[in-house]
PDB file of C-alpha atoms in Angstrom:
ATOM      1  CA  UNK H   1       7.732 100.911 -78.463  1.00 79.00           C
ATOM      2  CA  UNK H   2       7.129 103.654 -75.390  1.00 85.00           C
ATOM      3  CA  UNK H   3       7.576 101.972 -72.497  1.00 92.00           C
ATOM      4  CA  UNK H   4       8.050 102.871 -68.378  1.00 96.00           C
ATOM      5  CA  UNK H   5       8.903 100.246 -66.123  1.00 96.00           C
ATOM      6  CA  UNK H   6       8.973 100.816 -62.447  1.00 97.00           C
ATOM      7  CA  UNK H   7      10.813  98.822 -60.467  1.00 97.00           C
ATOM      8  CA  UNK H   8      11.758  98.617 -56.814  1.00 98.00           C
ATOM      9  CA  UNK H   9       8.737  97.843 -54.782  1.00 97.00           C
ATOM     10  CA  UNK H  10       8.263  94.852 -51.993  1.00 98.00           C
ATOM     11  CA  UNK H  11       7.596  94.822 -48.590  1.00 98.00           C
ATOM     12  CA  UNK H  12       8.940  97.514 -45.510  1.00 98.00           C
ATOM     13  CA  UNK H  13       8.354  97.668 -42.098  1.00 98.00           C
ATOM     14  CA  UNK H  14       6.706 100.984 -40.913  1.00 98.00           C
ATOM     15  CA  UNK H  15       9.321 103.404 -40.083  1.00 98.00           C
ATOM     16  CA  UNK H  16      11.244 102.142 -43.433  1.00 98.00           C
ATOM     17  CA  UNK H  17      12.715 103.249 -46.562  1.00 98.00           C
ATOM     18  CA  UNK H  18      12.494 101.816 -50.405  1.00 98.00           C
ATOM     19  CA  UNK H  19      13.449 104.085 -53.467  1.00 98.00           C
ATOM     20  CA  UNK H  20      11.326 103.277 -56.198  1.00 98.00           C
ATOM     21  CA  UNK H  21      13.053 103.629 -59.928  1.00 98.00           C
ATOM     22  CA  UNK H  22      11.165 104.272 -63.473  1.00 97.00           C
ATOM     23  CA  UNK H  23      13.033 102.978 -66.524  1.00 96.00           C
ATOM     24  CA  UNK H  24      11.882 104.947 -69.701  1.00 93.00           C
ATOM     25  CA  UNK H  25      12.747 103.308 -72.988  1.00 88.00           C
ATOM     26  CA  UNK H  26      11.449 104.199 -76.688  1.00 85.00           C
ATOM     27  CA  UNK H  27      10.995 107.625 -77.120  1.00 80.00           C
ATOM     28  CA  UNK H  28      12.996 110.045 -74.883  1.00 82.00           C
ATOM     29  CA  UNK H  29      11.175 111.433 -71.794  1.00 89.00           C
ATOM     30  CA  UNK H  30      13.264 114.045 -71.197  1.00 88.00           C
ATOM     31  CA  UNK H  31      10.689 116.716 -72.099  1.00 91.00           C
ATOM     32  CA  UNK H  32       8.188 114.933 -69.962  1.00 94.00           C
ATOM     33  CA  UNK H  33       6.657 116.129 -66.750  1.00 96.00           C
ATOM     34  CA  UNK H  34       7.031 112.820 -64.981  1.00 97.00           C
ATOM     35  CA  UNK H  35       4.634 111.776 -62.078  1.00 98.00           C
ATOM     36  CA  UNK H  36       4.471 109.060 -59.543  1.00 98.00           C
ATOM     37  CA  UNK H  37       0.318 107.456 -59.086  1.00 98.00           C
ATOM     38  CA  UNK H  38      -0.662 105.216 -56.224  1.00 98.00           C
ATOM     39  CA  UNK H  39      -3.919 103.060 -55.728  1.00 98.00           C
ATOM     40  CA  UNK H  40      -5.661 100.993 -53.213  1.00 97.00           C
ATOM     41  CA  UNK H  41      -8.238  98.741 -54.655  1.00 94.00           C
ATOM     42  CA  UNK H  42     -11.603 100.176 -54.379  1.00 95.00           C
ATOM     43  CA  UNK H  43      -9.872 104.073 -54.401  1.00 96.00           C
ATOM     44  CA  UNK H  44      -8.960 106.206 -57.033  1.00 96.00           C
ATOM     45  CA  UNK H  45      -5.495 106.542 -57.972  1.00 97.00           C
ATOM     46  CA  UNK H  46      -4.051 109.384 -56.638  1.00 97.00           C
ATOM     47  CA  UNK H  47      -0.819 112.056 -57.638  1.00 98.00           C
ATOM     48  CA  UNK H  48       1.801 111.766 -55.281  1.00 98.00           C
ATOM     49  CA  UNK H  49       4.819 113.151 -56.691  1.00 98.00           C
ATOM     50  CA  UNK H  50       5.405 115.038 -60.070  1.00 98.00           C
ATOM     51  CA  UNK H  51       8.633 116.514 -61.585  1.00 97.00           C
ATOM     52  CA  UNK H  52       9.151 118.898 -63.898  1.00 95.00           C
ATOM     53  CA  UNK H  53      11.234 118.159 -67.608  1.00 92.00           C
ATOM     54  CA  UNK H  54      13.817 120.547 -66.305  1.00 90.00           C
ATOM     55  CA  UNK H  55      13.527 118.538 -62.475  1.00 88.00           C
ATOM     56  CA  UNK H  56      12.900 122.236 -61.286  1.00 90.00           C
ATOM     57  CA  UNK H  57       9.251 121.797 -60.292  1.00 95.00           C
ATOM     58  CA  UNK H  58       7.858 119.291 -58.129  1.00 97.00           C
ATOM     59  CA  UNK H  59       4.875 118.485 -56.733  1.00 98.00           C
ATOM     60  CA  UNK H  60       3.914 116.330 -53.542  1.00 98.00           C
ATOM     61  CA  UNK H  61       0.542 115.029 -51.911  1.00 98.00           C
ATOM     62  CA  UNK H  62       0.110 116.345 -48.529  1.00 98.00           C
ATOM     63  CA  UNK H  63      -0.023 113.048 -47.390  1.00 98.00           C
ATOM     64  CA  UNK H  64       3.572 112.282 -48.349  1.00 98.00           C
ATOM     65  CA  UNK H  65       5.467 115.471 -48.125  1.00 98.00           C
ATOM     66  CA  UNK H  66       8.744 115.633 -45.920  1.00 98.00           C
ATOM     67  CA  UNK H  67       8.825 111.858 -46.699  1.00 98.00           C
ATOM     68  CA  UNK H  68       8.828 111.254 -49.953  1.00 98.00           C
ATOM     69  CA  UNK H  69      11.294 112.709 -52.894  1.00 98.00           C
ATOM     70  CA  UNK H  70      10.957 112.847 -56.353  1.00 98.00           C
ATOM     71  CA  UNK H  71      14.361 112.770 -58.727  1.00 97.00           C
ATOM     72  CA  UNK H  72      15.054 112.398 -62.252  1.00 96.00           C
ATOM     73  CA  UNK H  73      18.456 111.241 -64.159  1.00 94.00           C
ATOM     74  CA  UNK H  74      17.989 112.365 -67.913  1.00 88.00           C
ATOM     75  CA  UNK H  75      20.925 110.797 -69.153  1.00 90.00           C
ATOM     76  CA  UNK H  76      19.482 107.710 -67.863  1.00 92.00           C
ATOM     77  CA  UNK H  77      15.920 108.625 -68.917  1.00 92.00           C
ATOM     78  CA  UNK H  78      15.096 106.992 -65.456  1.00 95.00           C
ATOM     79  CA  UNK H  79      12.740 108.857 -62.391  1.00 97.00           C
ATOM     80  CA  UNK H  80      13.234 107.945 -58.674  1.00 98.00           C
ATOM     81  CA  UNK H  81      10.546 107.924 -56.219  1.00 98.00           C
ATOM     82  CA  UNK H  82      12.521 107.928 -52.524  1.00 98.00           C
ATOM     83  CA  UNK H  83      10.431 107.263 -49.910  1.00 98.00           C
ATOM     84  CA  UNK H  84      11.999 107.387 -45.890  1.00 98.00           C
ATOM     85  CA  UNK H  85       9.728 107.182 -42.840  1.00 98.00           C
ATOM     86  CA  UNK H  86       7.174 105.095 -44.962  1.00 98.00           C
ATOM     87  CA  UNK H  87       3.754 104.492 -42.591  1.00 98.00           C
ATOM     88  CA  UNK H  88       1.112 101.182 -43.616  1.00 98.00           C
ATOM     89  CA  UNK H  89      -1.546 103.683 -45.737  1.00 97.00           C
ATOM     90  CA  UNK H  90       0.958 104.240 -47.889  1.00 98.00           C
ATOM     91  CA  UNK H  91       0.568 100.729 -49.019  1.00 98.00           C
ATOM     92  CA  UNK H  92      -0.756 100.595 -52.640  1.00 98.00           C
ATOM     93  CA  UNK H  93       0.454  99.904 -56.087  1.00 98.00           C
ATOM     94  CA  UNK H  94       2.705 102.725 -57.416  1.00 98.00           C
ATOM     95  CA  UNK H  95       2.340 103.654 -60.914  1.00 98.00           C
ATOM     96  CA  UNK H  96       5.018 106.354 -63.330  1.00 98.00           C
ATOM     97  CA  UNK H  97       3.699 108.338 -65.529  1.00 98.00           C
ATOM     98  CA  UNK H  98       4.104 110.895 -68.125  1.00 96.00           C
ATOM     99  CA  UNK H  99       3.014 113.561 -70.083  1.00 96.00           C
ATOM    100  CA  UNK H 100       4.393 116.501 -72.387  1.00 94.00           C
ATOM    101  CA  UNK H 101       1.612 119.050 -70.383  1.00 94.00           C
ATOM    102  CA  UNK H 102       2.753 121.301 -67.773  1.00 91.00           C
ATOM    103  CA  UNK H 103       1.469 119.921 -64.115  1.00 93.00           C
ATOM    104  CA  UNK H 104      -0.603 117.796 -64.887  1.00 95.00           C
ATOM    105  CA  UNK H 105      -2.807 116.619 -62.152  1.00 95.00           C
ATOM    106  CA  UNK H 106      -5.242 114.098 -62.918  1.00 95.00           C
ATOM    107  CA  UNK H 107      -4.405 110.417 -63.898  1.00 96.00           C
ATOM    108  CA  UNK H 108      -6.623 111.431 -67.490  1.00 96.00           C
ATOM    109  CA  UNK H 109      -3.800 113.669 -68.180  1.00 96.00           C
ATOM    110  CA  UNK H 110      -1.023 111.177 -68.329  1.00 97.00           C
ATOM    111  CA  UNK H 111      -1.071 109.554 -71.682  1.00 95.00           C
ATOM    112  CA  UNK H 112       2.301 107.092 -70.842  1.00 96.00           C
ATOM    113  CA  UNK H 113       1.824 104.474 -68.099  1.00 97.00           C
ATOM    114  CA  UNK H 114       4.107 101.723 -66.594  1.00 97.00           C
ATOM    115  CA  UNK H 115       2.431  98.801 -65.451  1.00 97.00           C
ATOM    116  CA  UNK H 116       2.809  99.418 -61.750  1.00 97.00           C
ATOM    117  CA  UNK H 117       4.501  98.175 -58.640  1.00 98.00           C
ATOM    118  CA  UNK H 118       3.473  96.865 -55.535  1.00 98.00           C
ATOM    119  CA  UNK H 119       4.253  98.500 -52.044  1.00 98.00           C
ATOM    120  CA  UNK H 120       3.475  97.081 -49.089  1.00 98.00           C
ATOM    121  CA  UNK H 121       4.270  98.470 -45.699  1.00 98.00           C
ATOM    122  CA  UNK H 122       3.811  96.483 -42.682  1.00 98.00           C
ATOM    123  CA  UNK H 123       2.632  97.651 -39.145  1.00 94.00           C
TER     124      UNK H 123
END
């Protein structure tokens, strides 16, 4: 079974750091443009980082760029979602995901989904 499971999230003060990880198992993701989501209840979800297969492309909201880095370990079929200088709106529930298109952008375009993780970020 195709599975991603985040881990990593909990609560930060503003001003703080977490690193969020993405633990693939099943199938190999290793030709997958991976992609980190976030929601708010009563928003849509929303791209905030995406990385290439090759980890040569990547992609950031404007809200999060300079802040927040997107990695990815093949070998360990895992993706990392680093996130320094973290302010209170970007409290939300962070969601991996992945596809075998090429930039995907909208959350219709990701067929593989983990189940989320919550990040809170406290003023």
């Amino acid at each position: 079974q195709d599975r991603l499971v985040e881990s990593g999230g909990g609560l930060v003060q503003a001003g703080g750091s977490l690193k969020l990880s993405c633990a693939a198992s099943g199938r190999t993701f290793s030709r997958y443009t991976m992609a980190w989501f976030r929601q708010v209840p009563g928003k849509e979800r929303e791209l905030v980082a995406r990385i290439s297969w090759s980890g040569g492309g990547t992609y950031y909201a404007d809200s999060v760029k300079g802040r927040f880095a997107i990695s990815r370990d093949s070998a360990k079929n895992t993706v990392y979602l680093q996130m320094i200088s973290m302010k209170p709106e970007d409290t939300a529930i962070y969601y991996c995901a992945a596809d075998l298109r090429t930039n995907p952008y909208y959350r219709r375009e990701y067929l593989h989904w983990g189940q989320g993780t919550q990040v809170t970020v406290s003023s």
